[in-house]
Short mmCIF file of N, CA and C in Angstrom, two decimals:
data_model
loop_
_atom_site.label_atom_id
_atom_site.label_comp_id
_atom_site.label_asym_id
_atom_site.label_seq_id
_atom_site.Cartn_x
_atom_site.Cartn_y
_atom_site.Cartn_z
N UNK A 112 70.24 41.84 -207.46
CA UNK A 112 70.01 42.08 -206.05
C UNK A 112 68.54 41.89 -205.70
N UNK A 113 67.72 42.66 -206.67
CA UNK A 113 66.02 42.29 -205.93
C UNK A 113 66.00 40.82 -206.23
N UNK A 114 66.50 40.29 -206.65
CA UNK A 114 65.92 38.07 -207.53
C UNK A 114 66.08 37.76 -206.07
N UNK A 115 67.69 38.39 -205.29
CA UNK A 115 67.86 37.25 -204.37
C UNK A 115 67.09 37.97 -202.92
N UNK A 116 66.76 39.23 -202.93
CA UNK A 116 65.45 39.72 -201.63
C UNK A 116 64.47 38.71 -201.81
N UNK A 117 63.90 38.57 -203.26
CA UNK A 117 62.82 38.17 -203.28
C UNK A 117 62.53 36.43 -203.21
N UNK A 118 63.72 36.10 -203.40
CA UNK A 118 63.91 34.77 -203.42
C UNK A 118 64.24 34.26 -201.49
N UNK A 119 64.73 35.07 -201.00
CA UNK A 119 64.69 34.87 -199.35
C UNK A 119 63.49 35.54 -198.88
N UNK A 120 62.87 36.06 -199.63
CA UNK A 120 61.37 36.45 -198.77
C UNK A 120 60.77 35.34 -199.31
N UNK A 121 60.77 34.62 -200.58
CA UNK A 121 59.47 33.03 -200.40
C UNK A 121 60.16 32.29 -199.73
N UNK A 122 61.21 32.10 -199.07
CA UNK A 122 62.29 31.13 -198.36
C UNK A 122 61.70 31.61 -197.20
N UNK A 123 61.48 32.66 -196.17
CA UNK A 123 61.18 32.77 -195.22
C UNK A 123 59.51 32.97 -195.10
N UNK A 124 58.80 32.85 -196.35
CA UNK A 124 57.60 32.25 -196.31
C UNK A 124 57.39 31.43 -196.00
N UNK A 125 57.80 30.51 -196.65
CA UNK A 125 57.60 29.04 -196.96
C UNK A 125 57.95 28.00 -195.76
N UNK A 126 59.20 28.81 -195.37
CA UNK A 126 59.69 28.20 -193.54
C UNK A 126 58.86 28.85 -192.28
N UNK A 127 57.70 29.82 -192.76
CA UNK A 127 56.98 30.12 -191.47
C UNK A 127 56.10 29.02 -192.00
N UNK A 128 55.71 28.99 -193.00
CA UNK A 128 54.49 28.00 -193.42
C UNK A 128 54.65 26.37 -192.74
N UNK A 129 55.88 26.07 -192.96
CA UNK A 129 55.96 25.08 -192.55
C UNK A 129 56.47 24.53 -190.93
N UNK A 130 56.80 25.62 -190.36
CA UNK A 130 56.79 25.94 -188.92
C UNK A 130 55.61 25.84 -188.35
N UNK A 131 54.21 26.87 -188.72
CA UNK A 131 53.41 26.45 -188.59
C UNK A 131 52.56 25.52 -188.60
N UNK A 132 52.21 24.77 -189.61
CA UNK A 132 52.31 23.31 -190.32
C UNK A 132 53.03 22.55 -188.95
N UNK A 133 53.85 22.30 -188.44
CA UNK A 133 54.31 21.69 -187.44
C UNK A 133 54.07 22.16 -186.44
N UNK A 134 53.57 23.31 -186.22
CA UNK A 134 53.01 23.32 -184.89
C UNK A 134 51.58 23.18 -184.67
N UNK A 135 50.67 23.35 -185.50
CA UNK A 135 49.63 23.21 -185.69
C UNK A 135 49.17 21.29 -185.04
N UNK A 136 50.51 20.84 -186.10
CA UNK A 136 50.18 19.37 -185.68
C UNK A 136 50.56 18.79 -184.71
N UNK A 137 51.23 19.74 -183.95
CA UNK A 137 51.77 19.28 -182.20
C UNK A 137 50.30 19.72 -181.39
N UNK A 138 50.08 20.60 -181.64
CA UNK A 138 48.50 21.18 -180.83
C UNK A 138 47.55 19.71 -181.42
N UNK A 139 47.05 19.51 -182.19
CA UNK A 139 46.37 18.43 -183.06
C UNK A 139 46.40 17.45 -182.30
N UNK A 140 47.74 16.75 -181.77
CA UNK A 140 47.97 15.49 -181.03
C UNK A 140 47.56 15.65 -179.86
N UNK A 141 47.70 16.70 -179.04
CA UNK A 141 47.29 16.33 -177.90
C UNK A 141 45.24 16.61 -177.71
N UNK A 142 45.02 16.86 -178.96
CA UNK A 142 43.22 17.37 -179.09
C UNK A 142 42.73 17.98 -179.18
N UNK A 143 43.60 19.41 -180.01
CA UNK A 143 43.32 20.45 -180.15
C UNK A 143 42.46 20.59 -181.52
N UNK A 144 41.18 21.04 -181.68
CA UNK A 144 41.45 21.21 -183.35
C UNK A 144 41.56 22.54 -184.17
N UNK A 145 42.10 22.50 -185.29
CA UNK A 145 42.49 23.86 -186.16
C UNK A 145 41.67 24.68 -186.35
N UNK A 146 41.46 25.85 -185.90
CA UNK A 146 40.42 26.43 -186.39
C UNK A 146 40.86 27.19 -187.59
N UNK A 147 41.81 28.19 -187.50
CA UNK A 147 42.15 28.90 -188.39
C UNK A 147 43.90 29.37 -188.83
N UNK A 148 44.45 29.25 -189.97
CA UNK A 148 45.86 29.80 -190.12
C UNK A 148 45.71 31.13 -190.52
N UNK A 149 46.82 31.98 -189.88
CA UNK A 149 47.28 33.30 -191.06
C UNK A 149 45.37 34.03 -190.28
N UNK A 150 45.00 34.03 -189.33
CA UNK A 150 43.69 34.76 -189.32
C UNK A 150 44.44 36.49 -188.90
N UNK A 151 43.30 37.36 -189.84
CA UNK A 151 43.56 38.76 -189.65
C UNK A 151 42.67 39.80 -189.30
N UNK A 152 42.77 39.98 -187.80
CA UNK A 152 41.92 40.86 -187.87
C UNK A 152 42.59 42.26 -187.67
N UNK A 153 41.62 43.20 -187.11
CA UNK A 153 41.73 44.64 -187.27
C UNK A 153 43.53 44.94 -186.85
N UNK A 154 43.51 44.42 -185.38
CA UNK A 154 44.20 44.21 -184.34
C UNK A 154 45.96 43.69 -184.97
N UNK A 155 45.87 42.66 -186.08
CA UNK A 155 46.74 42.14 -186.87
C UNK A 155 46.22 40.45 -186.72
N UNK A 156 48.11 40.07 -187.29
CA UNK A 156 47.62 38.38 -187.80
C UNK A 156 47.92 37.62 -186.71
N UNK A 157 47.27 36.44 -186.69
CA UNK A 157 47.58 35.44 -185.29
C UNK A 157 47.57 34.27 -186.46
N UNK A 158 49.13 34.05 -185.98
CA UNK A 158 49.24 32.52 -187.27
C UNK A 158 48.46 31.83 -186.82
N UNK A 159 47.80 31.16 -185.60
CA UNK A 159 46.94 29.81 -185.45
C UNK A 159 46.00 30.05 -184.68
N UNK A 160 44.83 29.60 -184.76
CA UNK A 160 43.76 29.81 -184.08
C UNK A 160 43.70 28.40 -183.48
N UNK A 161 43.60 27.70 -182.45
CA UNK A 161 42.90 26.12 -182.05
C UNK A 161 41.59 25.92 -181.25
N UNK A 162 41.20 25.31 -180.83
CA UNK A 162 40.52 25.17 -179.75
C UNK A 162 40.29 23.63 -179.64
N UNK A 163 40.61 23.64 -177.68
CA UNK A 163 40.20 22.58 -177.40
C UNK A 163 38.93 22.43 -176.20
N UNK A 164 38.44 22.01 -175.76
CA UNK A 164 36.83 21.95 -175.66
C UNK A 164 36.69 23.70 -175.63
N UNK A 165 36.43 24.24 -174.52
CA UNK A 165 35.48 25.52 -174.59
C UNK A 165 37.06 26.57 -174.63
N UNK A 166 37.81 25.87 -174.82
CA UNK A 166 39.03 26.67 -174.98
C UNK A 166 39.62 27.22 -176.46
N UNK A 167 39.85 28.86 -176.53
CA UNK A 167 40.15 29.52 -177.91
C UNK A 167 41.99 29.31 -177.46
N UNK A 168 42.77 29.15 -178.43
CA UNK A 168 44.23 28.86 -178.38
C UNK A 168 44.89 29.60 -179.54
N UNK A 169 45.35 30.42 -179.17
CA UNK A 169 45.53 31.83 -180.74
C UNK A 169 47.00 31.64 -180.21
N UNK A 170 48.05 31.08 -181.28
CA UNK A 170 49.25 30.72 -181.00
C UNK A 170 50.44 31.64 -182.04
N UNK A 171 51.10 32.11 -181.25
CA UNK A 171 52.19 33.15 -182.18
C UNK A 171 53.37 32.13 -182.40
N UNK A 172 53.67 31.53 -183.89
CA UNK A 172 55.15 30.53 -183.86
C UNK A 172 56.05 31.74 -184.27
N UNK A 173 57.29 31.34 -183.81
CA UNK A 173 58.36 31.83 -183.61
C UNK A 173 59.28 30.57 -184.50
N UNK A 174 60.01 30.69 -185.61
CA UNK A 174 61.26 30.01 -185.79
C UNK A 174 62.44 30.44 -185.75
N UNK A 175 63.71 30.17 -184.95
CA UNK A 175 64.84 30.71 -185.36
C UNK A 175 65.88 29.48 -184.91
N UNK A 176 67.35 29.96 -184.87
CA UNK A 176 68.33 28.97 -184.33
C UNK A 176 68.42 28.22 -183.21
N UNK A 177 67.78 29.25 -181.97
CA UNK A 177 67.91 28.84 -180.96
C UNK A 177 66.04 28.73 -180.55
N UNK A 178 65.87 28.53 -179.22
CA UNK A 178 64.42 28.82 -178.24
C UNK A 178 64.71 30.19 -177.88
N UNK A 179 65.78 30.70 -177.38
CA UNK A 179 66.33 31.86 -177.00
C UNK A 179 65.74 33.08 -178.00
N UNK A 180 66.69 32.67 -179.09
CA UNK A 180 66.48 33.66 -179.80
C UNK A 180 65.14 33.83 -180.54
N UNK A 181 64.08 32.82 -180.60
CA UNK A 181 63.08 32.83 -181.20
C UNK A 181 61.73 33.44 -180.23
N UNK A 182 62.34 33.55 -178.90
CA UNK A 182 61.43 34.25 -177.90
C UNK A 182 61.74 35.57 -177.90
N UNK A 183 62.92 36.06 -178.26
CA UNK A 183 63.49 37.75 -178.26
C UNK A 183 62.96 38.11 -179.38
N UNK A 184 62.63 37.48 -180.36
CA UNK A 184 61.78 37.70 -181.52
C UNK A 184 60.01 38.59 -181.12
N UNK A 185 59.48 38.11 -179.89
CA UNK A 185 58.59 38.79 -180.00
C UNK A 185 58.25 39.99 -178.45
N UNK A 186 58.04 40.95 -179.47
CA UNK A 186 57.85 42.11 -178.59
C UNK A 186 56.61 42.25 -177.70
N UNK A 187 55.93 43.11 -177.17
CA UNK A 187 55.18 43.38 -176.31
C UNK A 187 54.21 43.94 -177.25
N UNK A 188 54.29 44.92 -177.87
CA UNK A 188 53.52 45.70 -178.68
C UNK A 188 52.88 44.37 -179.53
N UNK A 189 53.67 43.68 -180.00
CA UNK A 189 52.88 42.24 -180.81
C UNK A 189 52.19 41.78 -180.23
N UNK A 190 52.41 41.54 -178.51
CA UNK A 190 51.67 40.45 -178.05
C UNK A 190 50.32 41.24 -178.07
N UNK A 191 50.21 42.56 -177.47
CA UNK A 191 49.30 43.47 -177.16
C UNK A 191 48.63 43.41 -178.69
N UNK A 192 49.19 43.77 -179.89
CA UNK A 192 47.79 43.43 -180.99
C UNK A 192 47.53 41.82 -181.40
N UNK A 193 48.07 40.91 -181.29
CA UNK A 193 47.50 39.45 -181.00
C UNK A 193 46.22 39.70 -179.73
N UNK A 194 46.89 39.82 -178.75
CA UNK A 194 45.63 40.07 -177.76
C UNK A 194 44.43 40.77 -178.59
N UNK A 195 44.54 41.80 -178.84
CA UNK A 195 43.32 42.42 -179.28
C UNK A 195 42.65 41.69 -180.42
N UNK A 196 43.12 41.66 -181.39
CA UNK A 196 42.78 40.15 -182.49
C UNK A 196 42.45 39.14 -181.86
N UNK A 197 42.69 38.73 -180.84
CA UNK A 197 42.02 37.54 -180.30
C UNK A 197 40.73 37.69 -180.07
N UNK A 198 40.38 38.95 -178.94
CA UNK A 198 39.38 39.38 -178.50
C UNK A 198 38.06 39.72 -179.50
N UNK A 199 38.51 40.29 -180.59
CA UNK A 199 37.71 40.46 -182.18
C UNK A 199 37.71 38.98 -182.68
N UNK A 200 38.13 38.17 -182.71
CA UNK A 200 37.69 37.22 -183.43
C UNK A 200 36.72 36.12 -182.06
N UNK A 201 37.13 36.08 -180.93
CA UNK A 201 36.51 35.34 -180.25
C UNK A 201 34.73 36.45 -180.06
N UNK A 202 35.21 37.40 -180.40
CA UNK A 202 33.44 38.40 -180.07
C UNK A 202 32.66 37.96 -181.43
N UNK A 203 32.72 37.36 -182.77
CA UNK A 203 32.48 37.53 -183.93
C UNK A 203 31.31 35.94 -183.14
N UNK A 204 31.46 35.11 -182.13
CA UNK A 204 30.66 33.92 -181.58
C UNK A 204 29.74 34.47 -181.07
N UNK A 205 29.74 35.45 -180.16
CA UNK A 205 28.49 36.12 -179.24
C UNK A 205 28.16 34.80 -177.72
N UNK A 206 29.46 34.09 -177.72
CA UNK A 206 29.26 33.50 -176.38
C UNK A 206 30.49 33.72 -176.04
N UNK A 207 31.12 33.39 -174.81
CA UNK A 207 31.97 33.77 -174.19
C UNK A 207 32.70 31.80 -173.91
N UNK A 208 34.01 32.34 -174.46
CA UNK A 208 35.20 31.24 -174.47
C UNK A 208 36.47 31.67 -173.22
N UNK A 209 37.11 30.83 -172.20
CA UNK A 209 38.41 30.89 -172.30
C UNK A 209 39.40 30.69 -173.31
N UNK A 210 39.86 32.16 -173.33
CA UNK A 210 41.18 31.82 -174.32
C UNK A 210 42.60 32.43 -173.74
N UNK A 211 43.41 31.80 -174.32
CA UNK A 211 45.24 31.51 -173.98
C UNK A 211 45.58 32.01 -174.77
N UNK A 212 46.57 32.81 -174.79
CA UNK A 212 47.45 33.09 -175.81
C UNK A 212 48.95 32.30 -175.72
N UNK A 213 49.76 31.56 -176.58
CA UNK A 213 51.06 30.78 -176.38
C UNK A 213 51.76 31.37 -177.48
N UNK A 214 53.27 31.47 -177.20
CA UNK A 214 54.16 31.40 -177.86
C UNK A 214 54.42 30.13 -178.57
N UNK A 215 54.55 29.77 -179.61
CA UNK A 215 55.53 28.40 -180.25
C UNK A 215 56.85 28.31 -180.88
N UNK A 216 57.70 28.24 -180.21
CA UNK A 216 58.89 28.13 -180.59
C UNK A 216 59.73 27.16 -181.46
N UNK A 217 60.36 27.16 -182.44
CA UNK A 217 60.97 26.16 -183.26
C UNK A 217 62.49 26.62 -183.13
N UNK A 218 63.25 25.62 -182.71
CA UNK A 218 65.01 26.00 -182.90
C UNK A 218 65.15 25.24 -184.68
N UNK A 219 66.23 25.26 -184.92
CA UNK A 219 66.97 24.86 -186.12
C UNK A 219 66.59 23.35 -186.28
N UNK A 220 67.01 22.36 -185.06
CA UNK A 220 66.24 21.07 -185.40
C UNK A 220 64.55 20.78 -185.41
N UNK A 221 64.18 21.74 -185.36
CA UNK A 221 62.41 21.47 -185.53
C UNK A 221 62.52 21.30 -184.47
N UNK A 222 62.60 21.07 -183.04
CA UNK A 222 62.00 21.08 -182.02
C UNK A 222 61.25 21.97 -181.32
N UNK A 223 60.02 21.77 -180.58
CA UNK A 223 58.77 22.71 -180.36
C UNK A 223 59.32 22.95 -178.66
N UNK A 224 58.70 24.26 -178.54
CA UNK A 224 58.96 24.75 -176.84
C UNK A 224 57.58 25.32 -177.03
N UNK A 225 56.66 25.24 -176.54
CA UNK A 225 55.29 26.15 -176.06
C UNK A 225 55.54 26.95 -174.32
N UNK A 226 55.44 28.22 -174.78
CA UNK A 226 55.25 28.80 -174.22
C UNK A 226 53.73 29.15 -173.92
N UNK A 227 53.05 28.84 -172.82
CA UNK A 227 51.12 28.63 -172.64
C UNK A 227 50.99 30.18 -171.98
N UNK A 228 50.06 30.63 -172.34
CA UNK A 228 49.43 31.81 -171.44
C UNK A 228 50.37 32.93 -171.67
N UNK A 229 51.79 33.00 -172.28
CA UNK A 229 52.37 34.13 -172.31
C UNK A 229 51.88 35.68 -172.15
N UNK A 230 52.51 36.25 -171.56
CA UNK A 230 52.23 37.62 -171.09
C UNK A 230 52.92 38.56 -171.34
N UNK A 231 52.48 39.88 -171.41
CA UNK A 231 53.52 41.37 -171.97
C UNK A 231 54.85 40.66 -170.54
N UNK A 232 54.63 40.39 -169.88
CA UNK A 232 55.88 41.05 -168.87
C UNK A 232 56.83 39.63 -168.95
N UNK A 233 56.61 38.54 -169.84
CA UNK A 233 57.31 37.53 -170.29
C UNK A 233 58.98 37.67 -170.56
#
């Protein structure tokens, strides 16, 4: 019983990893560049950091079956410590950036939905 927990927890590693990994490189194409994966601050983790010109882009991916269900995936309380993690890592510059926070969504066929600017009342 623990072989096969532990064997679907590197399976659902390995598929955020590579969720990310694909979304990273959808931001990339249109001119974004990477700043950071997996960043952690006090606040918690924000899988992607980007930025494109004076813009910070701290992106929460979501994978599941549907777009649906991969947006019911995230709560309010998450978005609220992403927010704050954002705010700690964009203060660590000592200049002042616009930054976005987005949802990234992946259904079952790899297809991307960005959700831009998402908000608690989403």
């Amino acid at each position: 019983m623990e072989a096969a927990k532990t064997h679907k927890g590197q399976t659902a590693y390995l598929a955020g990893l590579a969720a990310e990994d694909q979304v990273a490189r959808h931001y990339m194409r249109q001119g974004a560049s990477l700043l950071e994966t997996r960043w952690r601050g006090e606040g918690g983790e924000i899988d992607l950091i980007l930025q494109m010109a004076d813009l910070l882009i701290f992106v929460e991916v979501k994978k599941s079956k549907t777009f649906e269900r991969a947006v019911q995936m995230i709560r309010p309380a998450q978005l609220t410590r992403i927010m704050a993690s954002a705010e700690e890592y964009a203060a660590q510059y000592g200049q002042a950036f616009d930054m976005r926070v987005d949802a990234a969504l992946l259904d079952q066929q790899g297809k991307i939905e960005v959700i831009e600017n998402i908000t608690l009342d989403f």
